[in-house]
Amino acid sequence: MGETLTGGPARLSAQEREALAAYAARASWPAGFAIYQRGTAADGVFVVTRGRVVLRSRVRAGRGFVPWIATPGESFGSEGLAPNAKYATDARADDESETLFLSATRFRAFVREQPQHALVLVAQLMAERAALLDKLRELTTLSVEQRMVSTLLRMANNATFTREDGKIVLCTARYRLLCELVGATRESVSLVLSRLTGEGLVERKGSTLIIAPPTQLAERVDVTSDNELLIATFADRAEQTFQ
């Protein structure tokens, strides 16, 4: 569960991905490659096997909102399983990535011929839908500061964003991604980070931000029970690392 940025929905195992690969088309994407764009015809579903794929909704020029980052074992583009579907977001490889693509036709064959594996895939899609609904709840009920801490907790579950000591490292590109994940302007996020800097929870080194481990961040604001679970997961992993 250490790679997910979505709060921990069940992910497809290597065995399940192998079963899916017999029906799907495999593709590799260089970092920054646009896999599809919002509004184009959609057919099927993608599953990430390596790397990360960022889904982004453009709010206006120069601004966007990121509802989902698909990591290995997670899916994206599942709107393509609906009739006459169109993609709801842009999808771009965040780093060098690899995916499996299951067209709607191949999905139906997969369900007929491999029902036990197909049920696992459907369960994965439902878990991701639940995670998106929970994020919608956060957007409508939590403050910018609470949403930012919630997002940082999820980022701390991904080893590519943290150092060995558990601190989160944000370069300029990752800072922009943080703003889009939080669903707030850079000015609003910057204001919160300035307050945290004054409290010793954020250190600025040039254009890079070094943020305290999530257990310290969680003490700063009131977080949800789901995030308390993320803290426990992170703490358990950190304890095993330093033993």
Short mmCIF file of N, CA, C and O in Angstrom, two decimals, residues 177-237:
data_model
loop_
_atom_site.label_atom_id
_atom_site.label_comp_id
_atom_site.label_asym_id
_atom_site.label_seq_id
_atom_site.Cartn_x
_atom_site.Cartn_y
_atom_site.Cartn_z
N LEU A 177 1.82 20.47 -8.28
CA LEU A 177 0.96 19.29 -8.17
C LEU A 177 0.21 19.30 -6.84
O LEU A 177 -0.98 18.96 -6.80
N LEU A 178 0.88 19.71 -5.77
CA LEU A 178 0.22 19.80 -4.47
C LEU A 178 -0.98 20.74 -4.54
O LEU A 178 -2.07 20.43 -4.05
N CYS A 179 -0.79 21.91 -5.15
CA CYS A 179 -1.89 22.88 -5.27
C CYS A 179 -3.06 22.29 -6.04
O CYS A 179 -4.23 22.48 -5.66
N GLU A 180 -2.77 21.55 -7.10
CA GLU A 180 -3.83 20.97 -7.93
C GLU A 180 -4.53 19.82 -7.20
O GLU A 180 -5.73 19.61 -7.37
N LEU A 181 -3.79 19.08 -6.39
CA LEU A 181 -4.41 18.01 -5.60
C LEU A 181 -5.30 18.58 -4.50
O LEU A 181 -6.36 18.03 -4.19
N VAL A 182 -4.87 19.69 -3.90
CA VAL A 182 -5.64 20.33 -2.83
C VAL A 182 -6.88 21.01 -3.40
O VAL A 182 -7.91 21.11 -2.73
N GLY A 183 -6.79 21.47 -4.66
CA GLY A 183 -7.90 22.18 -5.26
C GLY A 183 -7.97 23.60 -4.78
O GLY A 183 -9.06 24.13 -4.51
N ALA A 184 -6.79 24.25 -4.64
CA ALA A 184 -6.73 25.63 -4.15
C ALA A 184 -5.72 26.40 -4.98
O ALA A 184 -4.87 25.82 -5.66
N THR A 185 -5.81 27.73 -4.90
CA THR A 185 -4.85 28.56 -5.62
C THR A 185 -3.48 28.45 -4.97
O THR A 185 -3.35 28.09 -3.79
N ARG A 186 -2.45 28.80 -5.73
CA ARG A 186 -1.10 28.78 -5.17
C ARG A 186 -0.97 29.78 -4.03
O ARG A 186 -0.21 29.55 -3.08
N GLU A 187 -1.69 30.89 -4.14
CA GLU A 187 -1.64 31.89 -3.09
C GLU A 187 -2.19 31.34 -1.77
O GLU A 187 -1.60 31.57 -0.70
N SER A 188 -3.29 30.60 -1.84
CA SER A 188 -3.89 30.02 -0.63
C SER A 188 -2.96 28.98 -0.01
O SER A 188 -2.75 28.96 1.21
N VAL A 189 -2.40 28.11 -0.85
CA VAL A 189 -1.48 27.09 -0.35
C VAL A 189 -0.22 27.73 0.22
O VAL A 189 0.30 27.33 1.26
N SER A 190 0.27 28.76 -0.47
CA SER A 190 1.47 29.46 -0.01
C SER A 190 1.25 30.09 1.36
O SER A 190 2.15 30.08 2.21
N LEU A 191 0.05 30.63 1.60
CA LEU A 191 -0.26 31.24 2.89
C LEU A 191 -0.21 30.20 4.00
O LEU A 191 0.34 30.46 5.09
N VAL A 192 -0.78 29.02 3.75
CA VAL A 192 -0.75 27.95 4.74
C VAL A 192 0.68 27.50 4.99
O VAL A 192 1.11 27.32 6.15
N LEU A 193 1.46 27.33 3.92
CA LEU A 193 2.84 26.90 4.07
C LEU A 193 3.67 27.93 4.83
O LEU A 193 4.58 27.57 5.59
N SER A 194 3.37 29.20 4.65
CA SER A 194 4.08 30.25 5.38
C SER A 194 3.83 30.13 6.88
O SER A 194 4.74 30.29 7.70
N ARG A 195 2.57 29.83 7.24
CA ARG A 195 2.26 29.64 8.66
C ARG A 195 3.01 28.43 9.22
O ARG A 195 3.54 28.47 10.32
N LEU A 196 3.04 27.35 8.44
CA LEU A 196 3.73 26.14 8.88
C LEU A 196 5.23 26.37 8.97
O LEU A 196 5.91 25.80 9.82
N THR A 197 5.76 27.22 8.07
CA THR A 197 7.18 27.57 8.13
C THR A 197 7.50 28.27 9.43
O THR A 197 8.51 28.01 10.09
N GLY A 198 6.63 29.20 9.83
CA GLY A 198 6.81 29.92 11.08
C GLY A 198 6.76 29.02 12.30
O GLY A 198 7.31 29.35 13.35
N GLU A 199 6.12 27.86 12.17
CA GLU A 199 6.02 26.92 13.27
C GLU A 199 7.09 25.83 13.19
O GLU A 199 7.07 24.87 13.96
N GLY A 200 8.00 25.97 12.22
CA GLY A 200 9.09 25.01 12.10
C GLY A 200 8.75 23.70 11.42
O GLY A 200 9.52 22.74 11.48
N LEU A 201 7.59 23.65 10.75
CA LEU A 201 7.16 22.42 10.09
C LEU A 201 7.55 22.38 8.62
O LEU A 201 7.47 21.32 7.99
N VAL A 202 7.94 23.53 8.08
CA VAL A 202 8.36 23.59 6.67
C VAL A 202 9.68 24.36 6.60
O VAL A 202 9.83 25.41 7.24
N GLU A 203 10.62 23.82 5.83
CA GLU A 203 11.92 24.46 5.63
C GLU A 203 12.08 24.76 4.14
O GLU A 203 11.80 23.91 3.30
N ARG A 204 12.49 25.98 3.84
CA ARG A 204 12.70 26.38 2.46
C ARG A 204 14.18 26.33 2.13
O ARG A 204 14.99 26.94 2.82
N LYS A 205 14.51 25.63 1.04
CA LYS A 205 15.88 25.59 0.53
C LYS A 205 15.83 25.97 -0.94
O LYS A 205 15.60 25.12 -1.80
N GLY A 206 16.02 27.26 -1.22
CA GLY A 206 15.87 27.75 -2.58
C GLY A 206 14.44 27.59 -3.03
O GLY A 206 13.50 28.07 -2.37
N SER A 207 14.23 26.88 -4.13
CA SER A 207 12.88 26.65 -4.65
C SER A 207 12.28 25.34 -4.14
O SER A 207 11.19 24.96 -4.54
N THR A 208 13.00 24.67 -3.23
CA THR A 208 12.53 23.38 -2.70
C THR A 208 11.98 23.55 -1.30
O THR A 208 12.52 24.31 -0.49
N LEU A 209 10.89 22.83 -1.01
CA LEU A 209 10.28 22.84 0.32
C LEU A 209 10.51 21.49 0.98
O LEU A 209 10.27 20.44 0.36
N ILE A 210 10.98 21.50 2.21
CA ILE A 210 11.15 20.28 3.01
C ILE A 210 10.10 20.32 4.10
O ILE A 210 10.11 21.22 4.96
N ILE A 211 9.18 19.36 4.08
CA ILE A 211 8.02 19.38 4.97
C ILE A 211 8.15 18.27 6.01
O ILE A 211 8.57 17.15 5.70
N ALA A 212 7.77 18.58 7.23
CA ALA A 212 7.88 17.65 8.34
C ALA A 212 7.12 16.36 8.06
O ALA A 212 6.17 16.34 7.26
N PRO A 213 7.50 15.26 8.73
CA PRO A 213 6.77 13.99 8.56
C PRO A 213 5.29 14.16 8.91
O PRO A 213 4.92 15.05 9.69
N PRO A 214 4.42 13.32 8.34
CA PRO A 214 2.97 13.50 8.52
C PRO A 214 2.50 13.40 9.95
O PRO A 214 1.50 14.02 10.32
N THR A 215 3.19 12.63 10.79
CA THR A 215 2.76 12.53 12.19
C THR A 215 2.84 13.89 12.87
O THR A 215 2.01 14.22 13.72
N GLN A 216 3.82 14.72 12.51
CA GLN A 216 3.92 16.07 13.07
C GLN A 216 2.89 17.01 12.45
O GLN A 216 2.31 17.85 13.14
N LEU A 217 2.65 16.86 11.14
CA LEU A 217 1.66 17.69 10.48
C LEU A 217 0.27 17.47 11.05
O LEU A 217 -0.51 18.41 11.23
N ALA A 218 -0.04 16.21 11.33
CA ALA A 218 -1.39 15.87 11.81
C ALA A 218 -1.68 16.51 13.16
O ALA A 218 -2.83 16.77 13.49
N GLU A 219 -0.64 16.78 13.94
CA GLU A 219 -0.83 17.43 15.24
C GLU A 219 -1.20 18.91 15.06
O GLU A 219 -1.70 19.54 15.99
N ARG A 220 -0.94 19.44 13.85
CA ARG A 220 -1.17 20.87 13.58
C ARG A 220 -2.64 21.17 13.32
O ARG A 220 -3.14 22.24 13.65
N VAL A 221 -3.35 20.22 12.70
CA VAL A 221 -4.75 20.46 12.35
C VAL A 221 -5.59 19.25 12.71
O VAL A 221 -5.08 18.17 12.97
N ASP A 222 -6.89 19.45 12.72
CA ASP A 222 -7.83 18.37 12.95
C ASP A 222 -7.99 17.59 11.67
O ASP A 222 -8.38 18.14 10.64
N VAL A 223 -7.66 16.28 11.70
CA VAL A 223 -7.76 15.46 10.50
C VAL A 223 -8.83 14.41 10.69
O VAL A 223 -9.26 14.12 11.79
N THR A 224 -9.28 13.81 9.57
CA THR A 224 -10.35 12.83 9.60
C THR A 224 -9.85 11.49 10.08
O THR A 224 -8.66 11.22 10.14
N SER A 225 -10.78 10.60 10.40
CA SER A 225 -10.41 9.26 10.85
C SER A 225 -9.67 8.50 9.76
O SER A 225 -8.80 7.68 10.04
N ASP A 226 -10.02 8.75 8.49
CA ASP A 226 -9.31 8.09 7.39
C ASP A 226 -7.84 8.47 7.41
O ASP A 226 -6.97 7.65 7.18
N ASN A 227 -7.56 9.75 7.68
CA ASN A 227 -6.18 10.19 7.71
C ASN A 227 -5.46 9.67 8.94
O ASN A 227 -4.26 9.46 8.93
N GLU A 228 -6.19 9.44 10.04
CA GLU A 228 -5.58 8.83 11.20
C GLU A 228 -5.10 7.42 10.86
O GLU A 228 -4.07 6.96 11.33
N LEU A 229 -5.86 6.73 10.00
CA LEU A 229 -5.43 5.42 9.53
C LEU A 229 -4.18 5.53 8.68
O LEU A 229 -3.26 4.73 8.80
N LEU A 230 -4.11 6.56 7.84
CA LEU A 230 -2.91 6.78 7.03
C LEU A 230 -1.70 7.06 7.91
O LEU A 230 -0.59 6.59 7.65
N ILE A 231 -1.90 7.83 9.00
CA ILE A 231 -0.81 8.12 9.92
C ILE A 231 -0.30 6.83 10.55
O ILE A 231 0.90 6.59 10.65
N ALA A 232 -1.23 5.97 10.97
CA ALA A 232 -0.83 4.71 11.59
C ALA A 232 -0.05 3.85 10.60
O ALA A 232 0.96 3.23 10.95
N THR A 233 -0.52 3.81 9.33
CA THR A 233 0.18 3.04 8.31
C THR A 233 1.59 3.57 8.10
O THR A 233 2.56 2.82 8.02
N PHE A 234 1.71 4.89 8.01
CA PHE A 234 3.00 5.52 7.81
C PHE A 234 3.92 5.24 9.00
O PHE A 234 5.08 4.92 8.85
N ALA A 235 3.38 5.36 10.23
CA ALA A 235 4.18 5.16 11.42
C ALA A 235 4.69 3.72 11.51
O ALA A 235 5.84 3.47 11.86
N ASP A 236 3.82 2.77 11.17
CA ASP A 236 4.23 1.36 11.19
C ASP A 236 5.36 1.12 10.21
O ASP A 236 6.32 0.41 10.50
N ARG A 237 5.22 1.71 9.00
CA ARG A 237 6.26 1.52 7.98
C ARG A 237 7.57 2.15 8.42
O ARG A 237 8.64 1.59 8.24
#
